[in-house]
Structures are given as structure tokens and as C-alpha cells.
mmCIF file with all atom_site columns, C-alpha atoms and ligand atoms in Angstrom:
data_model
loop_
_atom_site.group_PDB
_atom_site.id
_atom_site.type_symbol
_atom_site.label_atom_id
_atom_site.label_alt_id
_atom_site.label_comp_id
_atom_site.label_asym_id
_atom_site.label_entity_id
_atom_site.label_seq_id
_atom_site.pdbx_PDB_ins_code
_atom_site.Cartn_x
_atom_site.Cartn_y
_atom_site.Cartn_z
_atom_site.occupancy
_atom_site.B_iso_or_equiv
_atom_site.pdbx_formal_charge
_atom_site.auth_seq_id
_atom_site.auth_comp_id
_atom_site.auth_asym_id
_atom_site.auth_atom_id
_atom_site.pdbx_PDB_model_num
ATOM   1   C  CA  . UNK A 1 1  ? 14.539  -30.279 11.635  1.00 73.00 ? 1  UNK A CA  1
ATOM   2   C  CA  . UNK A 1 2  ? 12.376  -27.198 12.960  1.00 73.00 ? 2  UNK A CA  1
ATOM   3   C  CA  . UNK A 1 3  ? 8.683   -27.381 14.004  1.00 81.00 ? 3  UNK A CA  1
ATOM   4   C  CA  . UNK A 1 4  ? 5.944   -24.594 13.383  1.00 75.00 ? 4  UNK A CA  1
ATOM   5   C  CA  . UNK A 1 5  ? 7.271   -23.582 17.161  1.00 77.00 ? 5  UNK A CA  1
ATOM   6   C  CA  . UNK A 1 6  ? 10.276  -22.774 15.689  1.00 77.00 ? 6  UNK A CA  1
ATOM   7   C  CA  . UNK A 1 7  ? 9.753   -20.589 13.044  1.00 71.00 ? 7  UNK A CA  1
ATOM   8   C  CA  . UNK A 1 8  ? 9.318   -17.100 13.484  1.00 68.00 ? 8  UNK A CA  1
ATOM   9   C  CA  . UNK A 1 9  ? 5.197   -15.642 12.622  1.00 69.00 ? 9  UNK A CA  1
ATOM   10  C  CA  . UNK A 1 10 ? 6.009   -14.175 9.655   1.00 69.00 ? 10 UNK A CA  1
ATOM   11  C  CA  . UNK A 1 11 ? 5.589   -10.268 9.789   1.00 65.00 ? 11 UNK A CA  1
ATOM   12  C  CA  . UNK A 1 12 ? 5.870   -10.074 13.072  1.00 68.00 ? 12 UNK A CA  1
ATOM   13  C  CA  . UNK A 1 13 ? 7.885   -6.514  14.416  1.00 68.00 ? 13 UNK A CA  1
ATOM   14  C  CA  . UNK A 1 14 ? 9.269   -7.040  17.895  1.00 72.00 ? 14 UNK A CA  1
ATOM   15  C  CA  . UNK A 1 15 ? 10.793  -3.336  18.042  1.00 75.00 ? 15 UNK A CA  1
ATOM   16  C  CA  . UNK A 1 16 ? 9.007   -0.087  18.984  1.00 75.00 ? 16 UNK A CA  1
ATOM   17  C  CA  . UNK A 1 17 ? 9.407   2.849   16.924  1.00 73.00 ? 17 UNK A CA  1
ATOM   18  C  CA  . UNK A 1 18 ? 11.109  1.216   14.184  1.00 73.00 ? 18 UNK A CA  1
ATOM   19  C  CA  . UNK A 1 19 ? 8.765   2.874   10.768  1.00 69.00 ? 19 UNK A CA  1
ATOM   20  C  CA  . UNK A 1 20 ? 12.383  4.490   9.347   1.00 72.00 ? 20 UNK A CA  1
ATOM   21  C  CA  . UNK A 1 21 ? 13.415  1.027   8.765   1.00 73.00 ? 21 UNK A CA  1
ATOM   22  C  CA  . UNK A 1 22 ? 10.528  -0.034  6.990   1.00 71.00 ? 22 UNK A CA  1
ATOM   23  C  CA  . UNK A 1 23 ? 10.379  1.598   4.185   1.00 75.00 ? 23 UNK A CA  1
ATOM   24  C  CA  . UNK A 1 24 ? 7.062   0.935   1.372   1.00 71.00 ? 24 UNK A CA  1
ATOM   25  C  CA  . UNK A 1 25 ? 9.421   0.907   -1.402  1.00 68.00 ? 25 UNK A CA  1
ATOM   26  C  CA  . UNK A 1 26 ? 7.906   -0.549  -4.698  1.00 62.00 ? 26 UNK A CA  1
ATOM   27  C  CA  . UNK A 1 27 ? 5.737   -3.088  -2.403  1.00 73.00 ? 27 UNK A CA  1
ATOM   28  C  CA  . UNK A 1 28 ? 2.597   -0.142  -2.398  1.00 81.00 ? 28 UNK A CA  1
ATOM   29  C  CA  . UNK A 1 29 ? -0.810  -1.108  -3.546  1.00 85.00 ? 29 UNK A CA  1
ATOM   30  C  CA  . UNK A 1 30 ? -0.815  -0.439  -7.050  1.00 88.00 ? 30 UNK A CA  1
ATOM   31  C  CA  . UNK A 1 31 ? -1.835  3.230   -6.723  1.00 92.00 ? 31 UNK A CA  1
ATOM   32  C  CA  . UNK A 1 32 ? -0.259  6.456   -5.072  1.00 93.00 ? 32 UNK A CA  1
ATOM   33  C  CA  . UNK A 1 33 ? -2.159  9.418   -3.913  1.00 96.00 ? 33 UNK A CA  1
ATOM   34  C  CA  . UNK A 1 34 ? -0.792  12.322  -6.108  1.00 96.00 ? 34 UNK A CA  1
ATOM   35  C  CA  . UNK A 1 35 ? -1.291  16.374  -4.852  1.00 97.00 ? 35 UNK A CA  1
ATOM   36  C  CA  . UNK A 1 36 ? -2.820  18.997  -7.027  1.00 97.00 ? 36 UNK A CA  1
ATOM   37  C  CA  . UNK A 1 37 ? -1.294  21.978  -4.983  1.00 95.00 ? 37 UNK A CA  1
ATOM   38  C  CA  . UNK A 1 38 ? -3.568  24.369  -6.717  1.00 97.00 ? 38 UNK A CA  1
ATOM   39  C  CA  . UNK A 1 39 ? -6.282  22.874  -5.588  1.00 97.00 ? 39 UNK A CA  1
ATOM   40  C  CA  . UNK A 1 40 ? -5.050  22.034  -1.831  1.00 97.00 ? 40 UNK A CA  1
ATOM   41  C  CA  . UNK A 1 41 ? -6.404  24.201  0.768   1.00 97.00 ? 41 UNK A CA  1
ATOM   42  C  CA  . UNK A 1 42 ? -3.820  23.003  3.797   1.00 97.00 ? 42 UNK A CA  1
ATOM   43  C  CA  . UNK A 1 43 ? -6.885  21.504  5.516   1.00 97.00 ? 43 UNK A CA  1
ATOM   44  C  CA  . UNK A 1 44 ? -4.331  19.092  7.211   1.00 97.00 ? 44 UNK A CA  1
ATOM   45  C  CA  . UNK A 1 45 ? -7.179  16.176  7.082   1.00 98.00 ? 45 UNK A CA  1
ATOM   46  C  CA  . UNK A 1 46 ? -5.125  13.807  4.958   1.00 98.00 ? 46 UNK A CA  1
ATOM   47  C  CA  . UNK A 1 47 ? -2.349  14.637  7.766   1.00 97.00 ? 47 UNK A CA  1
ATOM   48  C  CA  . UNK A 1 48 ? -4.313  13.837  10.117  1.00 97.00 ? 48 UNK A CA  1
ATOM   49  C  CA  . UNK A 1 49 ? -5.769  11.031  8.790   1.00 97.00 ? 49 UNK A CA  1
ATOM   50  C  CA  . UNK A 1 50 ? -2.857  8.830   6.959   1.00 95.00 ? 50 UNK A CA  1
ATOM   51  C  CA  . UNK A 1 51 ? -2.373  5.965   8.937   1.00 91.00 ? 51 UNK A CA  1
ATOM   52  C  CA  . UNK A 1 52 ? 1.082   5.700   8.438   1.00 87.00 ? 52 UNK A CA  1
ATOM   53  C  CA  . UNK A 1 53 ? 2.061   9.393   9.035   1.00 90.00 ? 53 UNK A CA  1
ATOM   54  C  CA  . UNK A 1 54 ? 3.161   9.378   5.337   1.00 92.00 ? 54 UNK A CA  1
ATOM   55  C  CA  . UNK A 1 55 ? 1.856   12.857  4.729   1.00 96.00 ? 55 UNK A CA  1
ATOM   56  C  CA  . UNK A 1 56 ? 4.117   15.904  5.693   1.00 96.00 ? 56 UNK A CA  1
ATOM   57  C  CA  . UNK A 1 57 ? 3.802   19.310  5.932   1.00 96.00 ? 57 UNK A CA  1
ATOM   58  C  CA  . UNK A 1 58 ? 5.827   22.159  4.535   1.00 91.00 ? 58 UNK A CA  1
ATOM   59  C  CA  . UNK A 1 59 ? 6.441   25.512  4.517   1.00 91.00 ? 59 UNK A CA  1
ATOM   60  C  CA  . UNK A 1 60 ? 2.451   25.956  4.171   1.00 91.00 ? 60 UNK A CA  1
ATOM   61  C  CA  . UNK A 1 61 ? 2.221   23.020  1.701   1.00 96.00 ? 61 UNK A CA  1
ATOM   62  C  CA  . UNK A 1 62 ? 1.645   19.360  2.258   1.00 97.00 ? 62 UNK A CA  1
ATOM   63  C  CA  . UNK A 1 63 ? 3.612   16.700  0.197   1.00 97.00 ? 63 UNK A CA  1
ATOM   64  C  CA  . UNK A 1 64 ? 3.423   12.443  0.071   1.00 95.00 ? 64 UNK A CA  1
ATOM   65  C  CA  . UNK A 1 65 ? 6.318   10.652  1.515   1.00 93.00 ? 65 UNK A CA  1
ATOM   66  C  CA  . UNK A 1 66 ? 6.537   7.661   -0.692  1.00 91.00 ? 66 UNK A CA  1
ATOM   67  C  CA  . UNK A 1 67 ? 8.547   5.552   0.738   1.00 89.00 ? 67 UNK A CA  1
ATOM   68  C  CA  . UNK A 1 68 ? 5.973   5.186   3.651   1.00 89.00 ? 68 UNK A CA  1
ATOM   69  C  CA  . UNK A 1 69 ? 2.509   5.799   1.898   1.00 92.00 ? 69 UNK A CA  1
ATOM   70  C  CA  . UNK A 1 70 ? 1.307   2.165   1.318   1.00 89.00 ? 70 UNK A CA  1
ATOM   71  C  CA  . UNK A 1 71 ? -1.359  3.627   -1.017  1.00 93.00 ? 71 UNK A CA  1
ATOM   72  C  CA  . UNK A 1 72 ? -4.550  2.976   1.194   1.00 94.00 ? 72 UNK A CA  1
ATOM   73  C  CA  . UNK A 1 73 ? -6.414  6.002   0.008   1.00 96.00 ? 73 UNK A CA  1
ATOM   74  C  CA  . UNK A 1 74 ? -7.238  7.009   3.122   1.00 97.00 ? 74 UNK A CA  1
ATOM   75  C  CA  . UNK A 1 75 ? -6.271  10.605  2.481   1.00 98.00 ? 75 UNK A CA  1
ATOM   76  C  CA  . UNK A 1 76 ? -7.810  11.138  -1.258  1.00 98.00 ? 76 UNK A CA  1
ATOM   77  C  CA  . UNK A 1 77 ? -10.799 9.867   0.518   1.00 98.00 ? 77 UNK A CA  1
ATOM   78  C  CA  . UNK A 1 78 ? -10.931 12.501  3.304   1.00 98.00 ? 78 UNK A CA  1
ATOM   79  C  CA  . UNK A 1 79 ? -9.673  14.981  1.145   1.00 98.00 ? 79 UNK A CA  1
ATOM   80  C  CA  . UNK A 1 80 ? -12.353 17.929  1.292   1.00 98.00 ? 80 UNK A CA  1
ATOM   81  C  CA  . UNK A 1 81 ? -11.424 19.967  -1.896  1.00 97.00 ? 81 UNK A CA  1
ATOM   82  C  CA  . UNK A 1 82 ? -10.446 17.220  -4.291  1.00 97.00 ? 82 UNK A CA  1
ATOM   83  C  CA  . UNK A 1 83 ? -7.121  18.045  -4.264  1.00 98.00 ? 83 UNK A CA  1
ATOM   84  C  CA  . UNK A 1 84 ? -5.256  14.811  -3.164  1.00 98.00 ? 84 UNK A CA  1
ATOM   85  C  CA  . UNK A 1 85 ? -6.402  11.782  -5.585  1.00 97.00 ? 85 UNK A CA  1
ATOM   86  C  CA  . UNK A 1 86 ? -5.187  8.073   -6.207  1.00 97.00 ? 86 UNK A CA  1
ATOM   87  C  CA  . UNK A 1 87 ? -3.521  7.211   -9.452  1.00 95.00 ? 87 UNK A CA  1
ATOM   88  C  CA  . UNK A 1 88 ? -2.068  4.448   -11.406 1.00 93.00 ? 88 UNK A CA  1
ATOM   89  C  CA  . UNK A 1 89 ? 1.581   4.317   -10.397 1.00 85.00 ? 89 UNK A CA  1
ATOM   90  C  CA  . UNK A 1 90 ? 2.085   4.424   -14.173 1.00 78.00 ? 90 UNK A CA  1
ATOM   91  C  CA  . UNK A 1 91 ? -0.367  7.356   -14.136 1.00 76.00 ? 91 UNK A CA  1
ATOM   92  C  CA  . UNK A 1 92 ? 1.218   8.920   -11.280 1.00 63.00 ? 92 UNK A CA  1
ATOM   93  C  CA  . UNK A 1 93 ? 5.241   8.733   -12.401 1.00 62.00 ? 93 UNK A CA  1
ATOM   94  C  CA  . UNK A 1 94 ? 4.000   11.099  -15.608 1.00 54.00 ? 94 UNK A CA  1
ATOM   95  C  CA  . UNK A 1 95 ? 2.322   13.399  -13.961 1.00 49.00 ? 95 UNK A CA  1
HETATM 96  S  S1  . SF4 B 2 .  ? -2.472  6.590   0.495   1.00 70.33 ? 1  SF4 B S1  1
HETATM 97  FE FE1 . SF4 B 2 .  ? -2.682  5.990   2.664   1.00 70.33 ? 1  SF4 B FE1 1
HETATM 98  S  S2  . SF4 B 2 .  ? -0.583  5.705   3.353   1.00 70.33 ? 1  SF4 B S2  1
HETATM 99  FE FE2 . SF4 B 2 .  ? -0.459  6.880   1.464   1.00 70.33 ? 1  SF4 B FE2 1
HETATM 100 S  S3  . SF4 B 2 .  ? -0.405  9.025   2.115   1.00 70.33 ? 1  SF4 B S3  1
HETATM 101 FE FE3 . SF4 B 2 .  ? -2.549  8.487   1.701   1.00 70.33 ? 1  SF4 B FE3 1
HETATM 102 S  S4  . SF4 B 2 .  ? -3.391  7.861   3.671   1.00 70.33 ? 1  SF4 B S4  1
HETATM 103 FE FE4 . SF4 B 2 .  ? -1.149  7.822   3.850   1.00 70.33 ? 1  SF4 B FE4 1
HETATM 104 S  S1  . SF4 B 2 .  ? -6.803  16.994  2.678   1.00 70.33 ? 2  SF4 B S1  1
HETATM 105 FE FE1 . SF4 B 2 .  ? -6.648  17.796  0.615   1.00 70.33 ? 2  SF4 B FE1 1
HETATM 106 S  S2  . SF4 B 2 .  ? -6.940  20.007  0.829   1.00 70.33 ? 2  SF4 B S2  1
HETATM 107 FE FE2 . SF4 B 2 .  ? -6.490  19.204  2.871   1.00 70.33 ? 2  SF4 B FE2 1
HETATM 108 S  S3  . SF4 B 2 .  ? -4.253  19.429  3.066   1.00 70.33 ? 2  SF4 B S3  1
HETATM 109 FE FE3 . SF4 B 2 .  ? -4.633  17.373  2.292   1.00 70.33 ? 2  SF4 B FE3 1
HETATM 110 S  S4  . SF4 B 2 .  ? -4.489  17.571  0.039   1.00 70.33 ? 2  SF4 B S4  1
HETATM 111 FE FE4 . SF4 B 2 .  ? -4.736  19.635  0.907   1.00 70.33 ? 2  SF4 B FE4 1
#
């Protein structure tokens, strides 16, 4: 039979550098920050600020990577224009 000093922490990520195989998935907080491009002014704070380097930027645009964004917030609450804001998942999928 195992002891607690057998069993792995639970979590726990020995390898460096390994974010592709992690993917968020369906496991994000229940909302998702959603872009309105008309509004964005490619500030590149919400770059700059996601903790999980789930924003990306191109061709003079910026767009979510869901399958990394955890839905912290973090970047519809630096946003300086109001362009990036949280929403409902449900909300979200009909926009
Ligand atoms: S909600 Fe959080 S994880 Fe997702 S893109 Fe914004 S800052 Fe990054
Ligand atoms: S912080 Fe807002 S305005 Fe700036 S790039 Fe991101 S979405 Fe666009």
C-alpha cells in the first residue's frame, strides 16, 4: 500500500516550457474575454498583461487564444478603450 510519500503533489509540472501541452480546454473559469475589434485600438496592454500569453497579435489586430486563456480577466481589466470584455461562455459562443 502507498503512503502520502508516495503519491505524486497533485498539479505539480516537473517540465520547463511545456504550456503547448496544457491546453485550458473547457476547464476555463466560467467566462471568456471576447474582442470588439471596432473598438480595439492595438494598445498591446492585454498582450502584455495576460498571464498566460493567451493573447496574440495579428496582422495589426489582436485575437484570444482559447485554448490557453483561463478566463482571469486580467486583460478586460487593463483594457484602456473598452474593447476587450468578459462574457458568459454562453454569452460569448453567440456573439
Ligand atoms: S482572460 Fe486572462 S488568460 Fe484569458 S486572455 Fe485575458 S488575461 Fe489572458
Ligand atoms: S487592451 Fe484593449 S485596446 Fe488594447 S489591444 Fe487589447 S483589446 Fe485592443
Amino acid at each position: 500500500m502507498k503512503t502520502w510519500e508516495d503519491v505524486p503533489f497533485a498539479g505539480y509540472i516537473f517540465e520547463p516550457g511545456n504550456t503547448e501541452g496544457y491546453k485550458t480546454g473547457d476547464w476555463r473559469s466560467r467566462q471568456k474575454p471576447v474582442i470588439n475589434k471596432e473598438k480595439c485600438t492595438f494598445c498591446l496592454l492585454c498582450w502584455i498583461y495576460c498571464p498566460d500569453g493567451a493573447i496574440i497579435r495579428k496582422e495589426g489586430e489582436v485575437e484570444v487564444d482559447y485554448y490557453h486563456c483561463k478566463g482571469c480577466g486580467i486583460c478586460a481589466y487593463e483594457c484602456p478603450s473598452g474593447a476587450m470584455k468578459m462574457k458568459s461562455e454562453f454569452e460569448a459562443d453567440e456573439v
